[in-house]
Amino acid sequence: LLAAVRCESAGGSTESMMPAQADGSYRDGQPAGAASIDAGLVPPGCIPLTLKVAEDAKPGQQVWFTSPHGQQMQTLIPEGKAPGDEFTVFVPIPQPQQVKVKVTVPEGVTPGETIIFRGPFGYDMQAVVPENIACGDAFYVLAAPPQQPQLPSSYTLTVPCDKKAGDEIIFEIEI
């Protein structure tokens, strides 16, 4: 059996992990051959990985390999591949997992109040102080890695009064 790998992105998910065809053609919509892979054709949330057929392996055989991120994965050797030949598979880029964050209740804060604190991923988080937790006590919350910012497709600007048609206007976007 071929282990299906789901490569995730903000735009959805892609079933992946399909080996390339021996003739360099596409299989299930995925490009073949590391040399022919265009960055725009790699499924979102994946990276291409070139594997070499072992001396004792044959087409259709299930093989195990280790991804660049240390994960054990499996695939099938494509038809037409001989020992020493190479083929390309797509492996998912691992997503950071949630982490447990220790929060110490600051002075003057009581149970039921919301506190704001800097999380481990560099952004402000908030949590409600649980019952039976007093000033100086600690409790734990889960922090998720930040989502990739979704930039708007358009912006509305107010043109400064001293600008006229054809003038350049520079603006910054905070992400």
PDB file of C-alpha atoms in Angstrom:
ATOM      1  CA  LEU A   1       0.000   0.000   0.000  1.00  0.00           C
ATOM      2  CA  LEU A   2       1.078   3.512  -0.724  1.00  0.00           C
ATOM      3  CA  ALA A   3       0.869   5.767   2.289  1.00  0.00           C
ATOM      4  CA  ALA A   4      -0.953   8.912   1.273  1.00  0.00           C
ATOM      5  CA  VAL A   5       0.552  12.090   2.640  1.00  0.00           C
ATOM      6  CA  ARG A   6      -1.565  15.195   3.013  1.00  0.00           C
ATOM      7  CA  CYS A   7       0.361  18.407   2.332  1.00  0.00           C
ATOM      8  CA  GLU A   8      -1.451  21.305   3.978  1.00  0.00           C
ATOM      9  CA  SER A   9      -1.567  24.977   3.137  1.00  0.00           C
ATOM     10  CA  ALA A  10      -3.818  27.913   3.916  1.00  0.00           C
ATOM     11  CA  GLY A  11      -5.649  27.212   0.668  1.00  0.00           C
ATOM     12  CA  GLY A  12      -6.533  23.610   1.537  1.00  0.00           C
ATOM     13  CA  SER A  13      -4.826  20.256   1.416  1.00  0.00           C
ATOM     14  CA  THR A  14      -3.188  18.155  -1.264  1.00  0.00           C
ATOM     15  CA  GLU A  15      -2.914  14.358  -1.258  1.00  0.00           C
ATOM     16  CA  SER A  16       0.663  13.711  -2.222  1.00  0.00           C
ATOM     17  CA  MET A  17       3.581  11.296  -1.868  1.00  0.00           C
ATOM     18  CA  MET A  18       3.144   9.891  -5.367  1.00  0.00           C
ATOM     19  CA  PRO A  19       6.354   8.751  -7.054  1.00  0.00           C
ATOM     20  CA  ALA A  20       7.229  10.087 -10.464  1.00  0.00           C
ATOM     21  CA  GLN A  21       6.611   8.061 -13.621  1.00  0.00           C
ATOM     22  CA  ALA A  22       9.601   6.501 -15.347  1.00  0.00           C
ATOM     23  CA  ASP A  23       8.945   8.486 -18.539  1.00  0.00           C
ATOM     24  CA  GLY A  24       8.949  11.820 -16.709  1.00  0.00           C
ATOM     25  CA  SER A  25       5.180  12.232 -17.074  1.00  0.00           C
ATOM     26  CA  TYR A  26       2.761  13.330 -14.395  1.00  0.00           C
ATOM     27  CA  ARG A  27       1.058  10.984 -11.976  1.00  0.00           C
ATOM     28  CA  ASP A  28      -2.123  12.144 -10.249  1.00  0.00           C
ATOM     29  CA  GLY A  29      -1.337  15.702 -11.274  1.00  0.00           C
ATOM     30  CA  GLN A  30       2.095  15.760  -9.681  1.00  0.00           C
ATOM     31  CA  PRO A  31       5.202  16.622 -11.709  1.00  0.00           C
ATOM     32  CA  ALA A  32       7.918  14.026 -12.162  1.00  0.00           C
ATOM     33  CA  GLY A  33      11.673  14.181 -11.839  1.00  0.00           C
ATOM     34  CA  ALA A  34      13.568  16.568  -9.576  1.00  0.00           C
ATOM     35  CA  ALA A  35      15.201  18.304 -12.522  1.00  0.00           C
ATOM     36  CA  SER A  36      11.843  19.057 -14.117  1.00  0.00           C
ATOM     37  CA  ILE A  37      10.085  20.338 -10.995  1.00  0.00           C
ATOM     38  CA  ASP A  38       9.097  23.973 -11.183  1.00  0.00           C
ATOM     39  CA  ALA A  39       8.616  25.623  -7.761  1.00  0.00           C
ATOM     40  CA  GLY A  40       5.069  26.552  -8.774  1.00  0.00           C
ATOM     41  CA  LEU A  41       4.199  22.880  -9.437  1.00  0.00           C
ATOM     42  CA  VAL A  42       5.204  21.496  -6.037  1.00  0.00           C
ATOM     43  CA  PRO A  43       2.054  20.917  -3.974  1.00  0.00           C
ATOM     44  CA  PRO A  44       1.563  23.561  -1.271  1.00  0.00           C
ATOM     45  CA  GLY A  45       2.950  22.483   2.071  1.00  0.00           C
ATOM     46  CA  CYS A  46       5.318  19.953   0.443  1.00  0.00           C
ATOM     47  CA  ILE A  47       8.890  19.664  -0.680  1.00  0.00           C
ATOM     48  CA  PRO A  48      10.222  17.371  -3.425  1.00  0.00           C
ATOM     49  CA  LEU A  49      12.590  14.607  -2.343  1.00  0.00           C
ATOM     50  CA  THR A  50      14.661  12.519  -4.745  1.00  0.00           C
ATOM     51  CA  LEU A  51      15.026   8.848  -3.819  1.00  0.00           C
ATOM     52  CA  LYS A  52      17.447   6.312  -5.321  1.00  0.00           C
ATOM     53  CA  VAL A  53      16.305   2.743  -6.050  1.00  0.00           C
ATOM     54  CA  ALA A  54      18.320   0.300  -3.926  1.00  0.00           C
ATOM     55  CA  GLU A  55      20.319  -2.492  -5.596  1.00  0.00           C
ATOM     56  CA  ASP A  56      17.956  -5.184  -4.301  1.00  0.00           C
ATOM     57  CA  ALA A  57      14.701  -3.313  -5.074  1.00  0.00           C
ATOM     58  CA  LYS A  58      12.303  -3.548  -8.020  1.00  0.00           C
ATOM     59  CA  PRO A  59       9.332  -1.597  -9.454  1.00  0.00           C
ATOM     60  CA  GLY A  60       6.115  -1.829  -7.432  1.00  0.00           C
ATOM     61  CA  GLN A  61       7.989  -2.662  -4.247  1.00  0.00           C
ATOM     62  CA  GLN A  62       7.142  -0.721  -1.097  1.00  0.00           C
ATOM     63  CA  VAL A  63      10.141   1.109   0.340  1.00  0.00           C
ATOM     64  CA  TRP A  64      10.670   3.064   3.530  1.00  0.00           C
ATOM     65  CA  PHE A  65      12.726   6.246   3.710  1.00  0.00           C
ATOM     66  CA  THR A  66      13.418   9.044   6.171  1.00  0.00           C
ATOM     67  CA  SER A  67      12.198  12.533   5.260  1.00  0.00           C
ATOM     68  CA  PRO A  68      14.518  15.540   5.684  1.00  0.00           C
ATOM     69  CA  HIS A  69      12.579  16.229   8.903  1.00  0.00           C
ATOM     70  CA  GLY A  70      13.308  12.782  10.384  1.00  0.00           C
ATOM     71  CA  GLN A  71       9.888  11.232   9.737  1.00  0.00           C
ATOM     72  CA  GLN A  72       9.721   7.597   8.540  1.00  0.00           C
ATOM     73  CA  MET A  73       7.639   7.390   5.330  1.00  0.00           C
ATOM     74  CA  GLN A  74       6.820   4.867   2.643  1.00  0.00           C
ATOM     75  CA  THR A  75       6.191   4.844  -1.095  1.00  0.00           C
ATOM     76  CA  LEU A  76       6.225   2.465  -4.058  1.00  0.00           C
ATOM     77  CA  ILE A  77       9.043   2.256  -6.566  1.00  0.00           C
ATOM     78  CA  PRO A  78       7.594   3.416  -9.923  1.00  0.00           C
ATOM     79  CA  GLU A  79       7.359   1.087 -12.901  1.00  0.00           C
ATOM     80  CA  GLY A  80      10.386   1.292 -15.192  1.00  0.00           C
ATOM     81  CA  LYS A  81      12.815   2.180 -12.403  1.00  0.00           C
ATOM     82  CA  ALA A  82      15.885  -0.015 -11.975  1.00  0.00           C
ATOM     83  CA  PRO A  83      18.475  -0.198  -9.177  1.00  0.00           C
ATOM     84  CA  GLY A  84      20.452   3.035  -9.090  1.00  0.00           C
ATOM     85  CA  ASP A  85      17.695   5.061 -10.826  1.00  0.00           C
ATOM     86  CA  GLU A  86      16.205   8.065  -9.073  1.00  0.00           C
ATOM     87  CA  PHE A  87      12.583   9.184  -8.680  1.00  0.00           C
ATOM     88  CA  THR A  88      10.851  12.038  -6.899  1.00  0.00           C
ATOM     89  CA  VAL A  89       8.232  12.006  -4.157  1.00  0.00           C
ATOM     90  CA  PHE A  90       6.596  14.898  -2.304  1.00  0.00           C
ATOM     91  CA  VAL A  91       6.807  15.004   1.478  1.00  0.00           C
ATOM     92  CA  PRO A  92       4.914  17.329   3.810  1.00  0.00           C
ATOM     93  CA  ILE A  93       6.650  20.147   5.620  1.00  0.00           C
ATOM     94  CA  PRO A  94       5.973  19.499   9.304  1.00  0.00           C
ATOM     95  CA  GLN A  95       3.923  22.131  11.084  1.00  0.00           C
ATOM     96  CA  PRO A  96       4.971  23.326  14.531  1.00  0.00           C
ATOM     97  CA  GLN A  97       2.862  21.802  17.252  1.00  0.00           C
ATOM     98  CA  GLN A  98       1.084  23.535  20.095  1.00  0.00           C
ATOM     99  CA  VAL A  99       3.210  24.093  23.167  1.00  0.00           C
ATOM    100  CA  LYS A 100       2.276  24.304  26.818  1.00  0.00           C
ATOM    101  CA  VAL A 101       2.956  27.761  28.265  1.00  0.00           C
ATOM    102  CA  LYS A 102       3.339  28.441  31.973  1.00  0.00           C
ATOM    103  CA  VAL A 103       1.545  31.648  32.996  1.00  0.00           C
ATOM    104  CA  THR A 104       2.166  33.245  36.397  1.00  0.00           C
ATOM    105  CA  VAL A 105      -0.676  35.369  37.757  1.00  0.00           C
ATOM    106  CA  PRO A 106       0.541  38.960  38.232  1.00  0.00           C
ATOM    107  CA  GLU A 107      -0.120  41.002  41.345  1.00  0.00           C
ATOM    108  CA  GLY A 108      -3.593  42.499  41.585  1.00  0.00           C
ATOM    109  CA  VAL A 109      -5.241  39.973  39.238  1.00  0.00           C
ATOM    110  CA  THR A 110      -7.972  37.675  40.549  1.00  0.00           C
ATOM    111  CA  PRO A 111      -9.634  34.501  39.255  1.00  0.00           C
ATOM    112  CA  GLY A 112     -11.963  35.132  36.314  1.00  0.00           C
ATOM    113  CA  GLU A 113      -9.975  38.132  35.051  1.00  0.00           C
ATOM    114  CA  THR A 114      -8.294  38.106  31.647  1.00  0.00           C
ATOM    115  CA  ILE A 115      -4.557  38.654  31.502  1.00  0.00           C
ATOM    116  CA  ILE A 116      -2.451  39.416  28.440  1.00  0.00           C
ATOM    117  CA  PHE A 117       1.060  38.023  28.123  1.00  0.00           C
ATOM    118  CA  ARG A 118       3.738  37.492  25.475  1.00  0.00           C
ATOM    119  CA  GLY A 119       3.559  33.935  24.101  1.00  0.00           C
ATOM    120  CA  PRO A 120       6.442  31.709  23.002  1.00  0.00           C
ATOM    121  CA  PHE A 121       5.908  32.535  19.320  1.00  0.00           C
ATOM    122  CA  GLY A 122       6.376  36.279  19.918  1.00  0.00           C
ATOM    123  CA  TYR A 123       2.767  37.451  19.842  1.00  0.00           C
ATOM    124  CA  ASP A 124       0.473  38.594  22.636  1.00  0.00           C
ATOM    125  CA  MET A 125      -1.875  35.991  24.061  1.00  0.00           C
ATOM    126  CA  GLN A 126      -4.655  36.218  26.573  1.00  0.00           C
ATOM    127  CA  ALA A 127      -6.027  33.814  29.151  1.00  0.00           C
ATOM    128  CA  VAL A 128      -8.643  33.872  31.871  1.00  0.00           C
ATOM    129  CA  VAL A 129      -7.228  33.188  35.338  1.00  0.00           C
ATOM    130  CA  PRO A 130      -8.841  29.950  36.573  1.00  0.00           C
ATOM    131  CA  GLU A 131     -10.685  29.675  39.886  1.00  0.00           C
ATOM    132  CA  ASN A 132      -8.525  28.735  42.909  1.00  0.00           C
ATOM    133  CA  ILE A 133      -5.459  30.401  41.334  1.00  0.00           C
ATOM    134  CA  ALA A 134      -4.053  33.394  43.228  1.00  0.00           C
ATOM    135  CA  CYS A 135      -1.427  36.072  42.647  1.00  0.00           C
ATOM    136  CA  GLY A 136       1.963  34.435  42.090  1.00  0.00           C
ATOM    137  CA  ASP A 137       0.443  31.039  41.281  1.00  0.00           C
ATOM    138  CA  ALA A 138       0.992  29.493  37.860  1.00  0.00           C
ATOM    139  CA  PHE A 139      -1.332  27.768  35.412  1.00  0.00           C
ATOM    140  CA  TYR A 140      -0.839  26.416  31.895  1.00  0.00           C
ATOM    141  CA  VAL A 141      -2.338  27.290  28.527  1.00  0.00           C
ATOM    142  CA  LEU A 142      -1.731  25.884  25.035  1.00  0.00           C
ATOM    143  CA  ALA A 143      -0.175  28.181  22.460  1.00  0.00           C
ATOM    144  CA  ALA A 144      -0.518  27.469  18.753  1.00  0.00           C
ATOM    145  CA  PRO A 145       2.009  28.730  16.234  1.00  0.00           C
ATOM    146  CA  PRO A 146       0.801  31.825  14.407  1.00  0.00           C
ATOM    147  CA  GLN A 147      -1.133  31.294  11.198  1.00  0.00           C
ATOM    148  CA  GLN A 148       0.356  32.668   8.013  1.00  0.00           C
ATOM    149  CA  PRO A 149      -1.102  36.126   7.614  1.00  0.00           C
ATOM    150  CA  GLN A 150      -3.719  36.415   4.909  1.00  0.00           C
ATOM    151  CA  LEU A 151      -3.091  39.691   3.159  1.00  0.00           C
ATOM    152  CA  PRO A 152      -6.095  41.433   1.670  1.00  0.00           C
ATOM    153  CA  SER A 153      -6.409  41.369  -2.112  1.00  0.00           C
ATOM    154  CA  SER A 154      -6.897  45.160  -2.191  1.00  0.00           C
ATOM    155  CA  TYR A 155      -6.392  48.198   0.004  1.00  0.00           C
ATOM    156  CA  THR A 156      -8.281  51.466   0.364  1.00  0.00           C
ATOM    157  CA  LEU A 157      -6.061  54.516   0.773  1.00  0.00           C
ATOM    158  CA  THR A 158      -6.850  58.123   1.426  1.00  0.00           C
ATOM    159  CA  VAL A 159      -4.701  60.213  -0.903  1.00  0.00           C
ATOM    160  CA  PRO A 160      -2.962  63.015   0.977  1.00  0.00           C
ATOM    161  CA  CYS A 161      -4.140  66.500  -0.028  1.00  0.00           C
ATOM    162  CA  ASP A 162      -0.686  67.547  -1.250  1.00  0.00           C
ATOM    163  CA  LYS A 163      -0.540  64.710  -3.823  1.00  0.00           C
ATOM    164  CA  LYS A 164      -1.801  64.909  -7.374  1.00  0.00           C
ATOM    165  CA  ALA A 165      -2.378  62.409 -10.182  1.00  0.00           C
ATOM    166  CA  GLY A 166       0.854  60.623 -11.094  1.00  0.00           C
ATOM    167  CA  ASP A 167       2.537  61.236  -7.699  1.00  0.00           C
ATOM    168  CA  GLU A 168       3.961  58.221  -5.935  1.00  0.00           C
ATOM    169  CA  ILE A 169       2.435  57.302  -2.578  1.00  0.00           C
ATOM    170  CA  ILE A 170       4.262  54.883  -0.309  1.00  0.00           C
ATOM    171  CA  PHE A 171       2.467  53.052   2.483  1.00  0.00           C
ATOM    172  CA  GLU A 172       3.379  50.277   4.892  1.00  0.00           C
ATOM    173  CA  ILE A 173       1.437  47.190   5.803  1.00  0.00           C
ATOM    174  CA  GLU A 174       1.789  45.694   9.275  1.00  0.00           C
ATOM    175  CA  ILE A 175       1.649  41.931   9.294  1.00  0.00           C
TER     176      ILE A 175
END
